[in-house]
Short mmCIF file of C-alpha atoms and ligand atoms in Angstrom, two decimals:
data_model
loop_
_atom_site.label_atom_id
_atom_site.label_comp_id
_atom_site.label_asym_id
_atom_site.label_seq_id
_atom_site.Cartn_x
_atom_site.Cartn_y
_atom_site.Cartn_z
CA MET U 1 -16.64 7.39 30.74
CA HIS U 2 -13.89 7.29 28.06
CA LEU U 3 -11.02 7.16 30.57
CA GLY U 4 -10.17 3.57 29.67
CA ARG U 5 -9.61 4.38 26.03
CA THR U 6 -6.14 4.32 24.53
CA THR U 7 -5.31 7.41 22.51
CA LEU U 8 -2.61 7.41 19.85
CA SER U 9 -0.21 9.35 22.11
CA LYS U 10 -0.67 6.95 25.02
CA PHE U 11 -0.26 3.98 22.68
CA LEU U 12 2.98 5.39 21.21
CA ILE U 13 4.46 6.07 24.65
CA GLN U 14 3.71 2.45 25.60
CA GLN U 15 4.97 0.91 22.34
CA LEU U 16 8.12 2.98 21.99
CA HIS U 17 9.45 3.08 25.57
CA ASP U 18 12.37 0.81 24.68
CA VAL U 19 13.20 2.37 21.31
CA PRO U 20 16.15 4.78 21.15
CA ASP U 21 15.02 8.32 20.34
CA HIS U 22 11.48 7.16 21.12
CA GLY U 23 10.25 10.63 21.99
CA LYS U 24 11.17 11.88 18.56
CA LEU U 25 9.58 8.97 16.70
CA ALA U 26 6.40 9.33 18.76
CA GLY U 27 6.47 13.09 18.12
CA LEU U 28 6.80 12.58 14.40
CA LEU U 29 3.93 10.08 14.29
CA VAL U 30 1.76 12.51 16.26
CA ASP U 31 2.60 15.21 13.68
CA VAL U 32 1.69 12.78 10.87
CA ALA U 33 -1.58 12.05 12.66
CA ALA U 34 -2.29 15.80 12.93
CA ALA U 35 -1.75 16.17 9.17
CA ILE U 36 -4.05 13.19 8.61
CA LYS U 37 -6.81 14.81 10.68
CA ALA U 38 -6.51 17.93 8.53
CA ILE U 39 -6.60 15.89 5.29
CA SER U 40 -9.57 13.94 6.65
CA ALA U 41 -11.49 17.18 7.23
CA MET U 42 -10.49 18.41 3.78
CA THR U 43 -11.61 15.27 1.93
CA ALA U 44 -14.83 15.05 3.96
CA ARG U 45 -15.93 18.43 2.57
CA GLY U 46 -16.32 16.80 -0.84
CA ALA U 47 -17.64 19.16 -3.48
CA LEU U 48 -18.10 21.85 -0.80
CA GLY U 49 -14.34 22.07 -0.28
CA ALA U 50 -12.18 24.72 -1.89
CA SER U 51 -9.79 22.17 -3.40
CA TYR U 52 -12.36 19.89 -4.97
CA GLY U 53 -11.99 19.80 -8.70
CA ALA U 54 -10.44 18.50 -11.84
CA ALA U 55 -6.82 17.62 -12.48
CA ALA U 56 -4.46 20.56 -12.27
CA ALA U 57 -1.14 19.09 -13.43
CA ARG U 58 0.92 15.90 -13.60
CA ASN U 59 3.38 14.62 -11.00
CA ALA U 60 6.81 13.01 -11.42
CA SER U 61 5.20 9.61 -12.11
CA GLY U 62 3.00 11.03 -14.84
CA ASP U 63 -0.21 10.81 -12.78
CA GLU U 64 -2.73 13.58 -12.89
CA GLN U 65 -2.45 15.83 -9.85
CA GLN U 66 -5.73 17.06 -8.51
CA PRO U 67 -5.93 20.18 -6.32
CA LEU U 68 -6.59 17.91 -3.33
CA ASP U 69 -3.38 15.92 -4.02
CA LEU U 70 -1.44 19.15 -3.83
CA GLU U 71 -3.24 20.44 -0.76
CA ALA U 72 -2.75 17.12 1.06
CA ASN U 73 0.92 17.26 0.11
CA GLU U 74 1.31 20.78 1.54
CA THR U 75 -0.53 19.68 4.68
CA MET U 76 1.93 16.82 5.29
CA LEU U 77 4.94 19.08 4.68
CA ARG U 78 3.70 21.90 6.94
CA HIS U 79 2.77 19.57 9.82
CA CYS U 80 6.03 17.65 9.81
CA GLU U 81 8.83 20.06 8.85
CA TRP U 82 8.96 22.36 11.86
CA GLY U 83 9.61 20.18 14.93
CA GLY U 84 13.21 19.08 14.49
CA LEU U 85 12.03 15.51 13.92
CA VAL U 86 12.74 14.98 10.22
CA ALA U 87 15.89 15.56 8.21
CA GLY U 88 13.90 15.69 4.99
CA MET U 89 10.77 14.41 3.29
CA ALA U 90 9.88 12.85 -0.04
CA SER U 91 6.46 12.69 -1.62
CA GLU U 92 4.71 11.18 -4.58
CA GLU U 93 3.84 14.73 -5.58
CA LEU U 94 7.41 16.08 -5.56
CA GLU U 95 9.97 15.03 -8.13
CA ALA U 96 12.95 15.53 -5.79
CA PRO U 97 13.10 15.21 -1.99
CA TYR U 98 11.86 18.21 -0.03
CA ARG U 99 14.60 20.24 1.63
CA LEU U 100 13.78 21.73 5.00
CA ALA U 101 13.90 25.50 5.28
CA ASP U 102 17.07 26.71 7.01
CA GLU U 103 15.18 27.96 10.06
CA TYR U 104 14.15 24.41 11.02
CA ALA U 105 16.41 22.02 12.89
CA ARG U 106 17.08 18.71 11.19
CA GLY U 107 15.94 15.58 13.01
CA PRO U 108 16.87 11.90 12.78
CA TYR U 109 14.14 10.69 10.39
CA LEU U 110 13.17 10.74 6.75
CA LEU U 111 9.46 10.80 6.05
CA VAL U 112 8.24 9.45 2.72
CA PHE U 113 4.58 9.66 1.77
CA ASP U 114 1.77 9.43 -0.72
CA PRO U 115 -0.35 12.33 0.55
CA LEU U 116 -3.55 11.22 -1.15
CA ASP U 117 -3.75 7.66 -2.40
CA GLY U 118 -6.57 6.73 -4.76
CA SER U 119 -7.28 10.35 -5.58
CA SER U 120 -8.94 9.36 -8.86
CA ASN U 121 -11.73 8.09 -6.56
CA ILE U 122 -12.50 11.54 -5.15
CA ASP U 123 -15.16 12.53 -7.64
CA VAL U 124 -17.03 9.25 -7.07
CA ASN U 125 -16.84 9.61 -3.27
CA VAL U 126 -15.03 6.31 -2.68
CA SER U 127 -12.42 5.90 0.07
CA VAL U 128 -9.05 7.57 -0.39
CA GLY U 129 -6.06 7.53 1.95
CA THR U 130 -2.61 8.73 2.96
CA ILE U 131 0.38 6.37 3.12
CA PHE U 132 3.61 7.07 5.03
CA SER U 133 6.96 5.47 5.71
CA VAL U 134 9.57 6.52 8.27
CA LEU U 135 13.26 5.80 7.67
CA LYS U 136 16.33 6.77 9.70
CA HIS U 137 18.67 9.44 8.49
CA VAL U 138 22.21 8.67 9.47
CA GLY U 139 24.56 11.61 9.97
CA SER U 140 23.87 15.29 10.35
CA ASP U 141 24.19 16.43 6.73
CA ALA U 142 21.15 17.42 4.73
CA PRO U 143 19.90 14.21 3.12
CA THR U 144 20.53 13.56 -0.55
CA GLU U 145 18.20 11.50 -2.74
CA GLN U 146 20.55 8.56 -2.19
CA ASP U 147 19.85 8.66 1.57
CA TYR U 148 16.20 7.84 0.90
CA LEU U 149 16.96 4.73 -1.16
CA GLN U 150 16.74 2.27 1.72
CA LYS U 151 15.09 -1.13 1.65
CA GLY U 152 11.65 -1.51 3.19
CA THR U 153 13.23 -3.64 5.93
CA GLU U 154 14.86 -0.43 7.21
CA GLN U 155 11.54 1.29 7.94
CA VAL U 156 11.17 2.20 11.62
CA ALA U 157 7.47 2.95 11.25
CA ALA U 158 4.89 2.80 8.49
CA GLY U 159 1.18 3.16 8.08
CA TYR U 160 -1.74 4.67 6.33
CA ALA U 161 -4.93 6.59 6.94
CA ILE U 162 -8.17 5.69 5.23
CA TYR U 163 -10.81 8.36 4.72
CA GLY U 164 -13.98 6.32 4.53
CA PRO U 165 -17.27 6.64 6.42
CA ALA U 166 -14.91 6.64 9.42
CA THR U 167 -11.34 7.92 9.29
CA MET U 168 -8.88 5.32 10.50
CA LEU U 169 -5.13 5.35 11.07
CA VAL U 170 -3.37 2.00 10.79
CA LEU U 171 0.28 1.83 11.77
CA THR U 172 3.19 -0.28 12.84
CA VAL U 173 6.45 0.49 14.61
CA GLY U 174 7.56 -3.10 14.07
CA LYS U 175 5.49 -4.51 16.93
CA GLY U 176 2.35 -5.63 15.18
CA THR U 177 -0.18 -3.62 13.20
CA HIS U 178 -2.73 -1.53 15.07
CA GLY U 179 -5.76 0.44 13.98
CA PHE U 180 -7.13 3.69 15.42
CA THR U 181 -10.45 5.33 14.68
CA LEU U 182 -10.79 9.10 14.63
CA ASP U 183 -13.21 10.33 17.26
CA ARG U 184 -14.32 13.46 15.45
CA GLU U 185 -15.99 15.02 18.50
CA ILE U 186 -12.82 14.92 20.57
CA GLY U 187 -10.33 15.03 17.72
CA ASN U 188 -8.34 12.02 18.94
CA PHE U 189 -7.35 8.78 17.33
CA ILE U 190 -8.54 5.97 19.61
CA LEU U 191 -7.11 2.44 19.51
CA THR U 192 -9.97 0.28 18.21
CA HIS U 193 -8.15 -2.56 16.37
CA SER U 194 -5.12 -3.74 18.30
CA SER U 195 -2.82 -6.46 16.91
CA LEU U 196 -4.61 -7.01 13.62
CA ARG U 197 -4.15 -10.48 12.11
CA ILE U 198 -4.82 -11.28 8.47
CA PRO U 199 -6.41 -14.72 8.03
CA GLU U 200 -3.92 -17.07 6.34
CA ASP U 201 -6.51 -18.36 3.87
CA THR U 202 -9.00 -16.43 1.83
CA SER U 203 -11.54 -16.75 -0.96
CA GLU U 204 -11.25 -13.15 -2.17
CA PHE U 205 -8.88 -11.81 -4.78
CA ALA U 206 -8.50 -8.32 -6.25
CA ILE U 207 -6.92 -7.57 -9.59
CA ASN U 208 -7.63 -5.25 -12.52
CA THR U 209 -8.72 -7.83 -15.08
CA SER U 210 -8.77 -5.27 -17.89
CA ASN U 211 -5.00 -5.86 -17.95
CA GLU U 212 -5.41 -9.62 -18.34
CA ARG U 213 -3.86 -9.77 -21.81
CA PHE U 214 -0.68 -8.20 -20.40
CA TRP U 215 -0.28 -10.58 -17.43
CA GLU U 216 2.52 -13.06 -17.02
CA PRO U 217 1.49 -16.74 -17.17
CA PRO U 218 1.77 -17.39 -13.38
CA VAL U 219 -0.70 -14.58 -12.65
CA ALA U 220 -3.07 -15.75 -15.40
CA ARG U 221 -2.82 -19.29 -13.98
CA TYR U 222 -3.71 -18.15 -10.47
CA VAL U 223 -6.67 -16.02 -11.55
CA GLU U 224 -8.01 -18.72 -13.89
CA GLU U 225 -7.91 -21.21 -11.02
CA CYS U 226 -9.80 -18.79 -8.77
CA LYS U 227 -12.39 -18.17 -11.46
CA ALA U 228 -12.86 -21.90 -12.07
CA GLY U 229 -13.98 -22.09 -8.43
CA LYS U 230 -15.56 -25.38 -7.34
CA THR U 231 -15.12 -26.86 -10.80
CA GLY U 232 -11.35 -26.27 -10.82
CA ILE U 233 -8.33 -27.46 -8.88
CA ARG U 234 -9.04 -25.07 -5.98
CA GLY U 235 -12.29 -26.89 -5.27
CA ARG U 236 -14.00 -23.80 -3.87
CA ASP U 237 -15.55 -20.61 -5.16
CA PHE U 238 -13.76 -17.25 -5.00
CA ASN U 239 -15.05 -13.70 -5.04
CA MET U 240 -13.42 -10.77 -6.79
CA ARG U 241 -13.03 -7.22 -5.47
CA TRP U 242 -11.53 -4.12 -7.08
CA ILE U 243 -11.61 -0.61 -5.60
CA ALA U 244 -8.62 0.82 -7.48
CA SER U 245 -7.21 2.43 -4.35
CA LEU U 246 -4.29 0.68 -2.67
CA VAL U 247 -5.24 1.93 0.79
CA ALA U 248 -8.83 0.70 0.48
CA GLU U 249 -7.68 -2.69 -0.87
CA ALA U 250 -5.06 -3.10 1.89
CA HIS U 251 -7.56 -2.09 4.53
CA ARG U 252 -10.13 -4.65 3.41
CA ILE U 253 -7.44 -7.32 3.47
CA LEU U 254 -6.35 -6.32 6.98
CA MET U 255 -9.93 -6.49 8.20
CA ARG U 256 -10.97 -9.80 6.68
CA GLY U 257 -8.24 -11.30 4.51
CA GLY U 258 -7.84 -11.49 0.77
CA VAL U 259 -5.17 -11.12 -1.86
CA PHE U 260 -4.43 -7.99 -3.89
CA MET U 261 -2.37 -8.00 -7.07
CA TYR U 262 -0.91 -5.28 -9.22
CA PRO U 263 1.58 -7.57 -10.89
CA LYS U 264 4.31 -7.04 -13.41
CA ASP U 265 2.81 -6.95 -16.87
CA THR U 266 3.78 -6.25 -20.45
CA LYS U 267 1.55 -3.21 -20.91
CA ASP U 268 4.50 -0.85 -20.64
CA PRO U 269 7.72 -2.89 -20.62
CA ALA U 270 9.61 0.13 -19.29
CA LYS U 271 7.69 -0.11 -16.00
CA ALA U 272 8.26 -2.92 -13.52
CA GLY U 273 4.75 -2.51 -12.12
CA ARG U 274 2.24 0.19 -11.38
CA LEU U 275 2.67 0.97 -7.69
CA ARG U 276 5.54 2.92 -6.24
CA LEU U 277 8.02 1.15 -3.98
CA MET U 278 9.04 3.86 -1.52
CA TYR U 279 5.70 5.37 -0.52
CA GLU U 280 3.15 2.74 -1.48
CA ALA U 281 4.50 -0.82 -1.58
CA ASN U 282 7.02 -0.61 1.28
CA PRO U 283 4.81 0.99 3.94
CA ILE U 284 1.77 -1.09 3.01
CA GLY U 285 4.03 -4.15 2.81
CA MET U 286 5.32 -3.58 6.35
CA VAL U 287 1.80 -3.10 7.71
CA ILE U 288 0.67 -6.32 6.00
CA GLU U 289 3.68 -8.35 7.20
CA GLN U 290 3.28 -7.08 10.75
CA ALA U 291 -0.29 -8.42 10.64
CA GLY U 292 0.88 -11.88 9.58
CA GLY U 293 0.36 -11.42 5.84
CA MET U 294 2.85 -11.50 2.97
CA ALA U 295 3.89 -8.77 0.53
CA SER U 296 5.70 -10.01 -2.56
CA THR U 297 6.80 -8.89 -6.01
CA GLY U 298 5.85 -12.41 -7.13
CA ARG U 299 9.54 -13.27 -7.04
CA GLY U 300 10.54 -12.15 -3.55
CA ARG U 301 9.74 -10.01 -0.58
CA ILE U 302 8.89 -6.40 -1.45
CA LEU U 303 10.66 -5.12 1.67
CA GLU U 304 13.94 -6.59 0.39
CA VAL U 305 13.91 -4.79 -2.96
CA ALA U 306 16.93 -2.45 -3.08
CA PRO U 307 15.61 0.86 -4.40
CA THR U 308 17.46 2.65 -7.18
CA GLU U 309 15.09 5.59 -7.67
CA LEU U 310 12.74 7.56 -5.46
CA HIS U 311 9.72 7.05 -7.69
CA GLN U 312 10.52 3.51 -8.76
CA ARG U 313 7.66 1.13 -9.46
CA VAL U 314 7.36 -2.44 -8.29
CA PRO U 315 4.99 -5.38 -8.83
CA VAL U 316 2.77 -5.90 -5.78
CA ILE U 317 1.08 -9.09 -4.60
CA LEU U 318 -0.03 -8.96 -0.98
CA GLY U 319 -2.43 -10.29 1.58
CA SER U 320 -3.30 -13.66 3.09
CA LYS U 321 -0.15 -15.70 3.55
CA ASN U 322 -1.12 -18.98 1.94
CA GLU U 323 -2.44 -17.35 -1.23
CA VAL U 324 0.55 -15.03 -1.68
CA ALA U 325 2.89 -18.00 -1.10
CA ARG U 326 0.99 -19.95 -3.78
CA ILE U 327 1.30 -17.08 -6.29
CA GLU U 328 5.03 -16.82 -5.54
CA ARG U 329 5.35 -20.57 -6.14
CA TYR U 330 3.62 -20.18 -9.51
CA HIS U 331 6.16 -17.51 -10.46
CA HIS U 332 9.07 -19.73 -9.45
CA GLU U 333 7.63 -22.72 -11.30
CA TYR U 334 7.17 -20.57 -14.38
CA ASP U 335 10.69 -19.14 -14.16
CA ARG U 336 12.13 -22.67 -13.87
CA GLY U 337 10.04 -23.89 -16.81
CA GLU U 338 8.15 -26.35 -14.61
CA ASP U 339 4.83 -24.66 -15.19
CA LYS U 340 2.71 -26.69 -17.61
CA PRO U 341 0.89 -24.34 -19.97
CA PHE U 342 -2.29 -23.53 -18.16
CA ILE U 343 -5.49 -24.98 -19.59
CA SER U 344 -8.73 -24.03 -17.96
CA PRO U 345 -10.88 -27.01 -16.97
CA LEU U 346 -13.79 -25.40 -18.81
CA PHE U 347 -11.72 -25.01 -21.90
CA ASN U 348 -10.64 -28.62 -21.60
CA GLU U 349 -14.14 -30.00 -21.56
CA ARG U 350 -14.94 -28.17 -24.74
CA SER U 351 -11.69 -28.96 -26.44
CA LEU U 352 -13.37 -31.43 -28.82
CA TYR U 353 -15.25 -28.55 -30.31
CA ARG U 354 -12.25 -26.33 -30.81
CA PRO U 355 -11.26 -26.14 -34.46
CA GLU U 356 -7.59 -26.88 -33.75
CA ALA U 357 -8.58 -30.03 -31.84
CA ARG U 358 -10.43 -31.37 -34.87
CA ALA U 359 -7.71 -30.58 -37.33
MN1 MN P 401 -1.16 6.20 -4.45
MN1 MN P 402 -1.36 9.95 -4.41
#
């Protein structure tokens, strides 16, 4: 009765038939999917699992590493290193790229991943995920760190898994964004969401407003306008969402639209943003673009940022096209000095009562 269903393997054979080295790319994505099934089982055990527990260490980005972060990282490495498909791998949890053991043949791809995204959500049982990006490795030498520093536009495949009530795999090989749901009885990913399209307009935005005092004026302007709702220049009410897990935010946006922001701020001037370019912003950015959305730093396309470091951070504004384009415009207007200082309509009405207005 399930003969008409499209499994991940069948889908990849169909999508990649005209891509050079297609067997290897499909093979690698099947290995990634196998790792994801293992991580899904691991996270689903919750407090019953052996790796559940408090932070064990800190990673290269200074984030706390929980035992599950490390176990998910090992799972990705072990599933993907053996088949002669990758030349090397890089992970959020490893300071330097992972070198393949000598016994394994080197393949044509570089795999970059965040093994467990949103892992601070584990103890509250909210969705977490895995994010991955596939780049080409040119030449036959062992890759150096420099070989990984390719723009997001160079990705040959990208995607994520979300471990929610259902486990889903969402991926793109540059021909649209497609979603698969894990059939736990059979152990297969089944195509359930083909050619996802993000609505161009939305009335939902997601941002961590506890950072408001650190925002740049164009971001403050946008959020103020959303909050003013019907009484402001947008003329309609907005809703706010915040899950604090990039995968969960991106997934909601893919399913029903919205805009997500982790913008540049002044909280730590040494950091350009919070999210990491190579294994968070680029793969999620490609998935979003392939579904008709936009992924921007506020001042340009994320996928066109030239990386200088493996763990580099980047501002992220992504989601429904018309909203992201508006936020980009606000940044450009601000940078050109055309942005009138923002005054909330509510604030305006009350301005007679403000002490400085009376003075
Ligand atoms: Mn992450
Ligand atoms: Mn992580």
